[in-house]
Amino acid sequence: MPAAAVQNILLAEPRGFCAGVDRAIEIVEKALTKFGAPIYVRHEIVHNTYVVDDLKAKGAIFIEELDDVPPGATLVFSAHGVSRAVQQEAERRGFQIFDATCPLVTKVHVEVAKLAKEGYEFIMIGHKGHPEVEGTMGQLDHGIHLVEEVEDVARVSPRQTERLAVVTQTTLSVDDAAHIAQAIKVRFPMVREPKHQDICYATQNRQDAVKLMSSQVDIVIVVGSPTSSNSNRLAEVARKLGTPGYMVDRAEDLQPQWFEGCSRVGLTAGASAPEILVRQVVERIKALGAVSVQTMPGQPETVKFPLPKGLRLDLDDEAAAPVARS
Ligand code: SF4
């Protein structure tokens, strides 16, 4: 790379892996250790190329359709969750199932099922086609209406408006989701909002860190794969604050021209991007001339989710029992 004027790298805090991603990867690794390869994983366990390639090399096979899983196999559901139909079909086929759905996504599923029994219909704020949205909408046969932006709210046509609740994808832009939720509230004043917002702590903390960092840097680099919703939102947050924001899947993706005229570089990573990639990006930016690397103050994270039964070391004797849902 040609020399540029880069002087400092500011590392956002927190960045990178969240508790749900840590747990999902550990589930696949523990399953590989305990049962041996191959372990089948429905969809990318988390949306990160490096993580998926690493697990493939260790013996994981990623599939989209249950038809591609042989009888008797061990199957892991990805961190994004699955619909009831996929869960029931996997159980019917008799696979040994480990559910790596993030517990914060499962919490949304449980809320949807509970309110549906009370007669609620739902408006889901999320991105069409994202596996988490498919999994959450697939908790019911009907009665969940998807909105992706404020303009969609006018097109929602529920069968009734007395029992209407809002749920959201966990990895949205906090600010965009708040605007859409406000538009829903204006159109449906009786709408029930989540007690605690569905956007997760990790998404919130990483966006807050980028907001704090953006005014102090000339450019923000986000380590994350193109399919990662929360990584895309981090780059968007920077751009909305007027700071150029770029996503890279790996250090080689950095473009020298991005850094022209930039002396302070902000660096963060989406919740599915491993720290090793951040370190490689730091080295690559150092080659542009950066002499100092500082970590910004940020919200400490102590969240940790337990592994499913059958993969916990202290519950080894339960390993033979298939686990349907954690
Ligand atoms: S980003 Fe949030 S919802 Fe997604 S896996 Fe991490 S903690 Fe769970």
Short mmCIF file of N, CA, C and O and ligand atoms in Angstrom, two decimals, residues 18 20-21 102 104-105 170-171 200-203 271, ligand 1:
data_model
loop_
_atom_site.label_atom_id
_atom_site.label_comp_id
_atom_site.label_asym_id
_atom_site.label_seq_id
_atom_site.Cartn_x
_atom_site.Cartn_y
_atom_site.Cartn_z
N CYS A 18 -20.23 -10.99 20.44
CA CYS A 18 -21.19 -10.83 21.53
C CYS A 18 -21.39 -12.20 22.18
O CYS A 18 -20.87 -13.22 21.69
N GLY A 20 -24.04 -14.08 22.25
CA GLY A 20 -24.79 -15.03 21.43
C GLY A 20 -23.92 -15.69 20.38
O GLY A 20 -24.07 -16.88 20.07
N VAL A 21 -22.98 -14.92 19.83
CA VAL A 21 -22.06 -15.45 18.82
C VAL A 21 -21.05 -16.40 19.48
O VAL A 21 -20.78 -17.50 18.98
N CYS A 102 -29.60 -17.52 19.39
CA CYS A 102 -29.24 -16.65 20.51
C CYS A 102 -30.42 -16.56 21.48
O CYS A 102 -31.56 -16.35 21.05
N LEU A 104 -31.44 -14.26 23.11
CA LEU A 104 -32.18 -13.00 22.97
C LEU A 104 -33.13 -13.04 21.79
O LEU A 104 -34.12 -12.31 21.75
N VAL A 105 -32.85 -13.90 20.82
CA VAL A 105 -33.79 -14.14 19.72
C VAL A 105 -34.90 -15.07 20.21
O VAL A 105 -36.09 -14.83 19.95
N THR A 170 -33.28 -8.21 16.15
CA THR A 170 -32.40 -7.79 17.26
C THR A 170 -31.24 -6.90 16.82
O THR A 170 -30.59 -6.28 17.65
N THR A 171 -30.96 -6.87 15.50
CA THR A 171 -29.72 -6.22 15.05
C THR A 171 -29.96 -4.99 14.18
O THR A 171 -29.15 -4.66 13.33
N CYS A 200 -30.84 -5.94 20.68
CA CYS A 200 -30.09 -6.52 21.79
C CYS A 200 -29.02 -5.56 22.33
O CYS A 200 -28.64 -4.59 21.67
N TYR A 201 -28.53 -5.91 23.52
CA TYR A 201 -27.52 -5.07 24.20
C TYR A 201 -26.27 -4.90 23.31
O TYR A 201 -25.65 -3.83 23.28
N ALA A 202 -25.88 -5.98 22.59
CA ALA A 202 -24.63 -5.93 21.82
C ALA A 202 -24.77 -4.96 20.64
O ALA A 202 -23.85 -4.20 20.34
N THR A 203 -25.93 -5.01 19.97
CA THR A 203 -26.19 -4.09 18.87
C THR A 203 -26.17 -2.65 19.38
O THR A 203 -25.52 -1.77 18.79
N ALA A 271 -20.76 -7.88 15.61
CA ALA A 271 -20.86 -8.88 16.68
C ALA A 271 -20.45 -10.27 16.23
O ALA A 271 -20.21 -11.15 17.06
S1 SF4 B 1 -26.07 -9.65 18.03
FE1 SF4 B 1 -27.45 -9.71 19.80
S2 SF4 B 1 -29.14 -11.08 19.21
FE2 SF4 B 1 -27.45 -11.41 17.75
S3 SF4 B 1 -26.30 -13.11 18.62
FE3 SF4 B 1 -25.36 -11.25 19.42
S4 SF4 B 1 -26.38 -10.89 21.41
FE4 SF4 B 1 -27.64 -12.34 20.25
#
